[in-house]
Amino acid sequence: MIVRSAAGGGELIETLPQGLVLEIMGRLDLESLCSLAPVCKALRCSVSQSLSSMSTLDLSDLSPTTWVLNRILSNNKVLQTLILDCRRLDDCSVEIFAKGSIQELVLLRCSMFSSYVFTAIADKCPKIRMFTVEMRQANEHKSAGSCNKVIGQMLDRCLYLESLSIKFYADYSHPGNPSSIQLILPKNVKALLLQPISDWHAKVLIQNIGVDRGSYSSLAGVGISSFERMFHWLQSLSLVLNNITDELIFNITNNLHQLVELCLEDNPSEEPSLTNDLTNGGLQSLGTFRNLIGLSLSRNRSSLTTFKRVNDIGILVLAEGCKRLESVRLGGFSKVTDAGYVSILHSCKNLKRLQIVNAFFLSDLAFHDLADAPNSLVEVRLISCNLITGETAESLSVCRNLQVLDFSGCKSIADTGLNSISRLSKLTTLDLCGADITDSGLSALGGGSSPIVSLCLRGCKRITDRGIVMMLRGDGVLGNTLLTLDLGYLPGVSDIALAAVAKVCRQIINLCIRNCFAVTDTSISALGSPERSEGKRSLRKLDLYNCCGLSAVSFGLLRVPFFCGLRWLGVGSTKLLAEGKARFIELGMEKPGLSICISGCEIGCKDGWQCHECI
């Protein structure tokens, strides 16, 4: 669009049909719209009108203030779907986004909200069908019991709510902990995710599904035998709790007969006893769920223990019973061998997604006969499986529909595996964190046909500048497809590699170079220069954590006009902080949409937002 400056009065825009202007506005993203608004009065009015007619908005990367959010949403009465990063928002902003038209609401990284958000949703959003919220803690000012009460009141009043996801970052190490979420679920909810919840409260929740809240006065009881049960409608259940036990599994299989998706994760603080752990008996019970399509059973990697009471027999019985499984995630099954995993690959004919974490005895043998297995796999994640080598990568090359391949922590993956991977024509995500690959392997990957969008080479210590340059300047398509690149913890990567990234990668928006000690101010200049943005996308997220080679000079390279469009910046443990964080507060005011992390979080603060305030 050709636009005159504000001094010109915007006469050209005013001569265009309003319908045409709004049609053009409708094709622009939020950032482009906001950049047009200050140009002239005519554009400002058009942008305001366009924002007021949007039914779907994704603000997960923007982290707006209350003032900015009000400018975006104040006149919108048709908004139905909203995804919002709430790190800079508090209870005062709830009235802005809690609208009567809202049907799907996702509130991420809520570090300053109280339980009032649940009250407001109940009052303002009668049509809501899907609600997701993650909060730093259950409640800042009131007891956890009060918070549970207002959540219950919200459930009573939101009669159309079908999907509920609540994540509180709190301790749930024992059944009596009041921080554990306690609910009685109404009949309209078909999908539920709760974090945290104790195994005891989970048992009560499951036993009381379908009970009329008006007939039930307390969660202190042990059952509902005196009440008439209603039909068990729940189709998807996800719980993060202290212990996964056979008793919990028995309760699920006895009460939730319509379940098609089950996700359970635990993190026991000590070795569970026989009666307080998952065994082959629990998996045998799960095998009766003939309609189960998605299953995830995992023990948190930070836990000091694993599922030691489950072996191949339990997995064999599970695979034989749940043959309709399309998605399987197993984490922490330290006694299961190749035989157990092979049974899943060959029994589940529709298997599309497989994730295995911390499998001590999983080896290449499990994947040798994939040519005879169903060729339906689109996603395979083998994380921290130390016996996996490049042979598995070669075996997986027969899966022509593979889109996601994750070998993070598989340290024996070598160059031969990359030769096979490079021939996967639908592969979009590849994670090789910690692999034993070299520059030669990267050269083969760069010359292949894989349209990789997200590539992780973190911790591949044998990689140098030469490998990155050969990968990007090869005959393949990587230079045009890469959106996310992780080069963290690579001692052999310097300004030479970053110059190639800045020049060749036209679409890249997320870049991690944390702990790359040889990177200097020259790289920052190349990545953020206004000249680079001509004909290329601007970086949205940049992780510079512990890049010791950067000097205080780089701070000037972060200011306007450099790095237009940057939404997240990690600068912890760098010399950029030598003069304190005051000037970064200034930078945040200069670039209102920018979140700055000085604490060392991973890119985007996805896992560390609850531990610190953002600038």
PDB file of C-alpha atoms in Angstrom, residues 196-418:
ATOM      1  CA  PRO A 196      -1.403 -29.750  40.082  1.00  0.00           C
ATOM      2  CA  ILE A 197      -3.715 -32.312  41.627  1.00  0.00           C
ATOM      3  CA  SER A 198      -2.894 -34.956  44.211  1.00  0.00           C
ATOM      4  CA  ASP A 199      -3.647 -38.590  43.424  1.00  0.00           C
ATOM      5  CA  TRP A 200      -6.192 -38.558  46.269  1.00  0.00           C
ATOM      6  CA  HIS A 201      -8.072 -35.550  44.897  1.00  0.00           C
ATOM      7  CA  ALA A 202      -7.884 -37.039  41.403  1.00  0.00           C
ATOM      8  CA  LYS A 203      -9.561 -40.180  42.717  1.00  0.00           C
ATOM      9  CA  VAL A 204     -12.368 -38.137  44.304  1.00  0.00           C
ATOM     10  CA  LEU A 205     -12.777 -36.058  41.130  1.00  0.00           C
ATOM     11  CA  ILE A 206     -13.134 -39.136  38.934  1.00  0.00           C
ATOM     12  CA  GLN A 207     -15.511 -40.903  41.312  1.00  0.00           C
ATOM     13  CA  ASN A 208     -17.754 -37.855  41.462  1.00  0.00           C
ATOM     14  CA  ILE A 209     -17.947 -37.072  37.767  1.00  0.00           C
ATOM     15  CA  GLY A 210     -21.606 -36.767  36.871  1.00  0.00           C
ATOM     16  CA  VAL A 211     -22.879 -35.953  40.352  1.00  0.00           C
ATOM     17  CA  ASP A 212     -25.163 -32.948  40.633  1.00  0.00           C
ATOM     18  CA  ARG A 213     -23.245 -30.267  42.565  1.00  0.00           C
ATOM     19  CA  GLY A 214     -26.420 -29.349  44.377  1.00  0.00           C
ATOM     20  CA  SER A 215     -26.597 -32.847  45.814  1.00  0.00           C
ATOM     21  CA  TYR A 216     -22.974 -32.927  46.875  1.00  0.00           C
ATOM     22  CA  SER A 217     -21.854 -30.820  49.785  1.00  0.00           C
ATOM     23  CA  SER A 218     -18.216 -31.714  50.336  1.00  0.00           C
ATOM     24  CA  LEU A 219     -15.117 -33.228  48.770  1.00  0.00           C
ATOM     25  CA  ALA A 220     -14.328 -34.960  52.014  1.00  0.00           C
ATOM     26  CA  GLY A 221     -16.365 -38.073  51.198  1.00  0.00           C
ATOM     27  CA  VAL A 222     -14.967 -41.251  49.773  1.00  0.00           C
ATOM     28  CA  GLY A 223     -17.572 -42.121  47.144  1.00  0.00           C
ATOM     29  CA  ILE A 224     -20.962 -41.412  45.620  1.00  0.00           C
ATOM     30  CA  SER A 225     -22.769 -44.697  45.996  1.00  0.00           C
ATOM     31  CA  SER A 226     -25.800 -42.938  47.474  1.00  0.00           C
ATOM     32  CA  PHE A 227     -26.233 -40.754  44.381  1.00  0.00           C
ATOM     33  CA  GLU A 228     -27.575 -41.751  41.006  1.00  0.00           C
ATOM     34  CA  ARG A 229     -24.731 -41.693  38.469  1.00  0.00           C
ATOM     35  CA  MET A 230     -25.067 -39.829  35.213  1.00  0.00           C
ATOM     36  CA  PHE A 231     -23.596 -40.828  31.853  1.00  0.00           C
ATOM     37  CA  HIS A 232     -19.808 -40.476  31.773  1.00  0.00           C
ATOM     38  CA  TRP A 233     -19.212 -38.002  28.951  1.00  0.00           C
ATOM     39  CA  LEU A 234     -15.566 -37.026  29.574  1.00  0.00           C
ATOM     40  CA  GLN A 235     -13.473 -37.755  26.469  1.00  0.00           C
ATOM     41  CA  SER A 236     -10.079 -36.223  27.286  1.00  0.00           C
ATOM     42  CA  LEU A 237      -8.361 -36.191  30.687  1.00  0.00           C
ATOM     43  CA  SER A 238      -4.914 -34.729  31.491  1.00  0.00           C
ATOM     44  CA  LEU A 239      -3.566 -34.644  35.042  1.00  0.00           C
ATOM     45  CA  VAL A 240      -0.228 -33.585  36.518  1.00  0.00           C
ATOM     46  CA  LEU A 241      -0.006 -35.111  39.975  1.00  0.00           C
ATOM     47  CA  ASN A 242       2.290 -36.398  42.668  1.00  0.00           C
ATOM     48  CA  ASN A 243       1.907 -40.119  41.934  1.00  0.00           C
ATOM     49  CA  ILE A 244       0.459 -42.258  39.147  1.00  0.00           C
ATOM     50  CA  THR A 245      -0.879 -45.369  40.847  1.00  0.00           C
ATOM     51  CA  ASP A 246      -2.739 -48.526  39.887  1.00  0.00           C
ATOM     52  CA  GLU A 247      -5.642 -47.352  42.036  1.00  0.00           C
ATOM     53  CA  LEU A 248      -5.919 -44.150  39.992  1.00  0.00           C
ATOM     54  CA  ILE A 249      -5.873 -46.139  36.743  1.00  0.00           C
ATOM     55  CA  PHE A 250      -8.562 -48.521  38.066  1.00  0.00           C
ATOM     56  CA  ASN A 251     -10.757 -45.544  38.964  1.00  0.00           C
ATOM     57  CA  ILE A 252     -10.343 -44.113  35.469  1.00  0.00           C
ATOM     58  CA  THR A 253     -11.129 -47.369  33.673  1.00  0.00           C
ATOM     59  CA  ASN A 254     -14.123 -48.096  35.927  1.00  0.00           C
ATOM     60  CA  ASN A 255     -15.708 -44.642  35.617  1.00  0.00           C
ATOM     61  CA  LEU A 256     -14.690 -42.959  32.348  1.00  0.00           C
ATOM     62  CA  HIS A 257     -15.797 -45.396  29.660  1.00  0.00           C
ATOM     63  CA  GLN A 258     -15.989 -42.778  26.881  1.00  0.00           C
ATOM     64  CA  LEU A 259     -12.391 -41.617  27.293  1.00  0.00           C
ATOM     65  CA  VAL A 260     -10.434 -41.365  24.024  1.00  0.00           C
ATOM     66  CA  GLU A 261      -7.415 -39.409  25.300  1.00  0.00           C
ATOM     67  CA  LEU A 262      -5.552 -39.865  28.595  1.00  0.00           C
ATOM     68  CA  CYS A 263      -2.438 -37.949  29.683  1.00  0.00           C
ATOM     69  CA  LEU A 264      -0.913 -38.518  33.128  1.00  0.00           C
ATOM     70  CA  GLU A 265       2.374 -37.106  34.431  1.00  0.00           C
ATOM     71  CA  ASP A 266       3.777 -37.436  37.927  1.00  0.00           C
ATOM     72  CA  ASN A 267       6.802 -36.321  39.942  1.00  0.00           C
ATOM     73  CA  PRO A 268       7.101 -38.334  43.169  1.00  0.00           C
ATOM     74  CA  SER A 269       9.403 -36.858  45.778  1.00  0.00           C
ATOM     75  CA  GLU A 270      10.565 -40.323  46.877  1.00  0.00           C
ATOM     76  CA  GLU A 271      10.527 -43.931  45.698  1.00  0.00           C
ATOM     77  CA  PRO A 272       6.840 -45.016  45.660  1.00  0.00           C
ATOM     78  CA  SER A 273       5.798 -48.106  47.562  1.00  0.00           C
ATOM     79  CA  LEU A 274       4.279 -51.104  45.763  1.00  0.00           C
ATOM     80  CA  THR A 275       0.746 -50.004  46.613  1.00  0.00           C
ATOM     81  CA  ASN A 276       1.425 -46.418  45.580  1.00  0.00           C
ATOM     82  CA  ASP A 277       2.933 -46.929  42.128  1.00  0.00           C
ATOM     83  CA  LEU A 278       2.068 -47.942  38.577  1.00  0.00           C
ATOM     84  CA  THR A 279       2.540 -51.651  37.770  1.00  0.00           C
ATOM     85  CA  ASN A 280       1.715 -54.083  34.972  1.00  0.00           C
ATOM     86  CA  GLY A 281      -1.720 -54.441  36.580  1.00  0.00           C
ATOM     87  CA  GLY A 282      -2.530 -50.805  35.907  1.00  0.00           C
ATOM     88  CA  LEU A 283      -1.520 -51.115  32.253  1.00  0.00           C
ATOM     89  CA  GLN A 284      -3.584 -54.291  31.925  1.00  0.00           C
ATOM     90  CA  SER A 285      -6.592 -52.301  33.132  1.00  0.00           C
ATOM     91  CA  LEU A 286      -5.862 -49.571  30.562  1.00  0.00           C
ATOM     92  CA  GLY A 287      -5.873 -52.271  27.887  1.00  0.00           C
ATOM     93  CA  THR A 288      -9.648 -52.510  28.296  1.00  0.00           C
ATOM     94  CA  PHE A 289     -10.000 -49.008  26.778  1.00  0.00           C
ATOM     95  CA  ARG A 290     -10.633 -50.191  23.220  1.00  0.00           C
ATOM     96  CA  ASN A 291     -11.512 -46.694  21.955  1.00  0.00           C
ATOM     97  CA  LEU A 292      -8.393 -44.961  23.327  1.00  0.00           C
ATOM     98  CA  ILE A 293      -6.695 -42.886  20.614  1.00  0.00           C
ATOM     99  CA  GLY A 294      -4.151 -40.870  22.627  1.00  0.00           C
ATOM    100  CA  LEU A 295      -2.142 -42.078  25.638  1.00  0.00           C
ATOM    101  CA  SER A 296       0.629 -40.338  27.599  1.00  0.00           C
ATOM    102  CA  LEU A 297       2.155 -41.831  30.752  1.00  0.00           C
ATOM    103  CA  SER A 298       5.307 -40.151  32.018  1.00  0.00           C
ATOM    104  CA  ARG A 299       7.363 -39.614  35.115  1.00  0.00           C
ATOM    105  CA  ASN A 300       8.926 -36.168  35.225  1.00  0.00           C
ATOM    106  CA  ARG A 301      12.589 -36.187  34.221  1.00  0.00           C
ATOM    107  CA  SER A 302      13.486 -34.259  37.375  1.00  0.00           C
ATOM    108  CA  SER A 303      12.162 -37.096  39.508  1.00  0.00           C
ATOM    109  CA  LEU A 304      14.698 -39.316  41.280  1.00  0.00           C
ATOM    110  CA  THR A 305      12.804 -42.464  40.349  1.00  0.00           C
ATOM    111  CA  THR A 306      11.260 -44.275  37.358  1.00  0.00           C
ATOM    112  CA  PHE A 307       8.423 -46.750  36.694  1.00  0.00           C
ATOM    113  CA  LYS A 308      10.386 -49.754  37.940  1.00  0.00           C
ATOM    114  CA  ARG A 309       7.348 -52.007  38.353  1.00  0.00           C
ATOM    115  CA  VAL A 310       6.372 -51.996  34.673  1.00  0.00           C
ATOM    116  CA  ASN A 311       8.139 -54.267  32.179  1.00  0.00           C
ATOM    117  CA  ASP A 312       7.580 -55.612  28.664  1.00  0.00           C
ATOM    118  CA  ILE A 313       4.570 -57.693  29.736  1.00  0.00           C
ATOM    119  CA  GLY A 314       2.630 -54.604  30.794  1.00  0.00           C
ATOM    120  CA  ILE A 315       3.378 -52.796  27.522  1.00  0.00           C
ATOM    121  CA  LEU A 316       2.515 -55.929  25.471  1.00  0.00           C
ATOM    122  CA  VAL A 317      -0.898 -56.231  27.153  1.00  0.00           C
ATOM    123  CA  LEU A 318      -1.530 -52.493  26.697  1.00  0.00           C
ATOM    124  CA  ALA A 319      -0.626 -52.567  22.983  1.00  0.00           C
ATOM    125  CA  GLU A 320      -2.764 -55.654  22.385  1.00  0.00           C
ATOM    126  CA  GLY A 321      -5.795 -54.036  23.998  1.00  0.00           C
ATOM    127  CA  CYS A 322      -5.445 -50.459  22.663  1.00  0.00           C
ATOM    128  CA  LYS A 323      -4.905 -51.146  18.965  1.00  0.00           C
ATOM    129  CA  ARG A 324      -6.600 -47.900  17.889  1.00  0.00           C
ATOM    130  CA  LEU A 325      -3.909 -45.714  19.465  1.00  0.00           C
ATOM    131  CA  GLU A 326      -2.731 -42.892  17.200  1.00  0.00           C
ATOM    132  CA  SER A 327      -0.539 -41.064  19.734  1.00  0.00           C
ATOM    133  CA  VAL A 328       1.683 -42.656  22.408  1.00  0.00           C
ATOM    134  CA  ARG A 329       4.021 -40.952  24.887  1.00  0.00           C
ATOM    135  CA  LEU A 330       5.936 -43.034  27.429  1.00  0.00           C
ATOM    136  CA  GLY A 331       8.479 -41.487  29.784  1.00  0.00           C
ATOM    137  CA  GLY A 332      10.520 -43.039  32.550  1.00  0.00           C
ATOM    138  CA  PHE A 333       9.831 -46.739  31.896  1.00  0.00           C
ATOM    139  CA  SER A 334      13.291 -47.947  32.832  1.00  0.00           C
ATOM    140  CA  LYS A 335      12.538 -51.710  32.736  1.00  0.00           C
ATOM    141  CA  VAL A 336      10.911 -51.841  29.295  1.00  0.00           C
ATOM    142  CA  THR A 337      13.083 -53.195  26.459  1.00  0.00           C
ATOM    143  CA  ASP A 338      12.864 -53.296  22.665  1.00  0.00           C
ATOM    144  CA  ALA A 339      10.232 -56.056  22.804  1.00  0.00           C
ATOM    145  CA  GLY A 340       7.740 -53.789  24.568  1.00  0.00           C
ATOM    146  CA  TYR A 341       8.208 -50.870  22.185  1.00  0.00           C
ATOM    147  CA  VAL A 342       8.094 -53.128  19.110  1.00  0.00           C
ATOM    148  CA  SER A 343       4.665 -54.352  20.226  1.00  0.00           C
ATOM    149  CA  ILE A 344       3.356 -50.765  20.069  1.00  0.00           C
ATOM    150  CA  LEU A 345       4.832 -50.154  16.614  1.00  0.00           C
ATOM    151  CA  HIS A 346       3.319 -53.331  15.168  1.00  0.00           C
ATOM    152  CA  SER A 347      -0.003 -53.573  17.058  1.00  0.00           C
ATOM    153  CA  CYS A 348      -1.147 -49.959  16.658  1.00  0.00           C
ATOM    154  CA  LYS A 349      -1.848 -49.835  12.924  1.00  0.00           C
ATOM    155  CA  ASN A 350      -2.872 -46.148  12.971  1.00  0.00           C
ATOM    156  CA  LEU A 351       0.049 -44.879  15.065  1.00  0.00           C
ATOM    157  CA  LYS A 352       0.965 -41.352  13.986  1.00  0.00           C
ATOM    158  CA  ARG A 353       2.883 -39.939  16.962  1.00  0.00           C
ATOM    159  CA  LEU A 354       5.394 -41.776  19.139  1.00  0.00           C
ATOM    160  CA  GLN A 355       7.391 -40.203  21.962  1.00  0.00           C
ATOM    161  CA  ILE A 356       9.688 -42.186  24.239  1.00  0.00           C
ATOM    162  CA  VAL A 357      11.697 -40.483  26.988  1.00  0.00           C
ATOM    163  CA  ASN A 358      14.479 -41.877  29.190  1.00  0.00           C
ATOM    164  CA  ALA A 359      14.218 -45.444  27.872  1.00  0.00           C
ATOM    165  CA  PHE A 360      17.357 -47.127  29.171  1.00  0.00           C
ATOM    166  CA  PHE A 361      16.943 -50.307  27.097  1.00  0.00           C
ATOM    167  CA  LEU A 362      15.514 -48.912  23.842  1.00  0.00           C
ATOM    168  CA  SER A 363      17.930 -49.598  20.975  1.00  0.00           C
ATOM    169  CA  ASP A 364      18.090 -49.571  17.187  1.00  0.00           C
ATOM    170  CA  LEU A 365      16.649 -53.113  17.100  1.00  0.00           C
ATOM    171  CA  ALA A 366      13.175 -51.773  17.921  1.00  0.00           C
ATOM    172  CA  PHE A 367      13.070 -49.951  14.563  1.00  0.00           C
ATOM    173  CA  HIS A 368      14.698 -52.533  12.279  1.00  0.00           C
ATOM    174  CA  ASP A 369      11.481 -53.902  10.780  1.00  0.00           C
ATOM    175  CA  LEU A 370       9.640 -50.631  10.178  1.00  0.00           C
ATOM    176  CA  ALA A 371       9.236 -51.544   6.517  1.00  0.00           C
ATOM    177  CA  ASP A 372       6.786 -54.235   7.663  1.00  0.00           C
ATOM    178  CA  ALA A 373       4.992 -51.960  10.122  1.00  0.00           C
ATOM    179  CA  PRO A 374       2.223 -49.474   9.203  1.00  0.00           C
ATOM    180  CA  ASN A 375       3.720 -46.444   7.465  1.00  0.00           C
ATOM    181  CA  SER A 376       1.509 -43.915   9.278  1.00  0.00           C
ATOM    182  CA  LEU A 377       4.109 -42.214  11.505  1.00  0.00           C
ATOM    183  CA  VAL A 378       4.271 -38.424  11.174  1.00  0.00           C
ATOM    184  CA  GLU A 379       6.050 -37.638  14.464  1.00  0.00           C
ATOM    185  CA  VAL A 380       8.782 -39.560  16.304  1.00  0.00           C
ATOM    186  CA  ARG A 381      10.507 -38.241  19.435  1.00  0.00           C
ATOM    187  CA  LEU A 382      13.181 -40.380  21.073  1.00  0.00           C
ATOM    188  CA  ILE A 383      14.508 -38.231  23.917  1.00  0.00           C
ATOM    189  CA  SER A 384      17.549 -39.158  26.024  1.00  0.00           C
ATOM    190  CA  CYS A 385      17.578 -42.747  24.763  1.00  0.00           C
ATOM    191  CA  ASN A 386      21.300 -43.467  25.003  1.00  0.00           C
ATOM    192  CA  LEU A 387      21.374 -46.670  22.931  1.00  0.00           C
ATOM    193  CA  ILE A 388      19.830 -45.061  19.848  1.00  0.00           C
ATOM    194  CA  THR A 389      22.318 -44.463  16.988  1.00  0.00           C
ATOM    195  CA  GLY A 390      22.267 -43.373  13.376  1.00  0.00           C
ATOM    196  CA  GLU A 391      20.846 -46.779  12.420  1.00  0.00           C
ATOM    197  CA  THR A 392      17.477 -45.725  13.816  1.00  0.00           C
ATOM    198  CA  ALA A 393      17.568 -42.588  11.648  1.00  0.00           C
ATOM    199  CA  GLU A 394      18.215 -44.808   8.633  1.00  0.00           C
ATOM    200  CA  SER A 395      15.349 -47.127   9.599  1.00  0.00           C
ATOM    201  CA  LEU A 396      12.964 -44.175  10.011  1.00  0.00           C
ATOM    202  CA  SER A 397      13.777 -42.938   6.501  1.00  0.00           C
ATOM    203  CA  VAL A 398      11.191 -45.427   5.183  1.00  0.00           C
ATOM    204  CA  CYS A 399       8.492 -43.328   6.917  1.00  0.00           C
ATOM    205  CA  ARG A 400       7.888 -40.969   4.024  1.00  0.00           C
ATOM    206  CA  ASN A 401       5.186 -39.017   5.854  1.00  0.00           C
ATOM    207  CA  LEU A 402       7.466 -38.114   8.777  1.00  0.00           C
ATOM    208  CA  GLN A 403       7.184 -34.431   9.701  1.00  0.00           C
ATOM    209  CA  VAL A 404       8.756 -34.278  13.183  1.00  0.00           C
ATOM    210  CA  LEU A 405      11.940 -36.079  14.268  1.00  0.00           C
ATOM    211  CA  ASP A 406      13.422 -35.471  17.722  1.00  0.00           C
ATOM    212  CA  PHE A 407      16.664 -37.167  18.798  1.00  0.00           C
ATOM    213  CA  SER A 408      17.519 -34.702  21.581  1.00  0.00           C
ATOM    214  CA  GLY A 409      19.871 -36.286  24.094  1.00  0.00           C
ATOM    215  CA  CYS A 410      20.646 -39.276  21.840  1.00  0.00           C
ATOM    216  CA  LYS A 411      24.389 -38.754  21.837  1.00  0.00           C
ATOM    217  CA  SER A 412      25.226 -41.578  19.424  1.00  0.00           C
ATOM    218  CA  ILE A 413      23.405 -40.095  16.416  1.00  0.00           C
ATOM    219  CA  ALA A 414      26.137 -39.486  13.804  1.00  0.00           C
ATOM    220  CA  ASP A 415      26.587 -38.198  10.247  1.00  0.00           C
ATOM    221  CA  THR A 416      25.270 -41.373   8.590  1.00  0.00           C
ATOM    222  CA  GLY A 417      21.904 -40.675  10.151  1.00  0.00           C
ATOM    223  CA  LEU A 418      21.770 -37.208   8.577  1.00  0.00           C
TER     224      LEU A 418
END
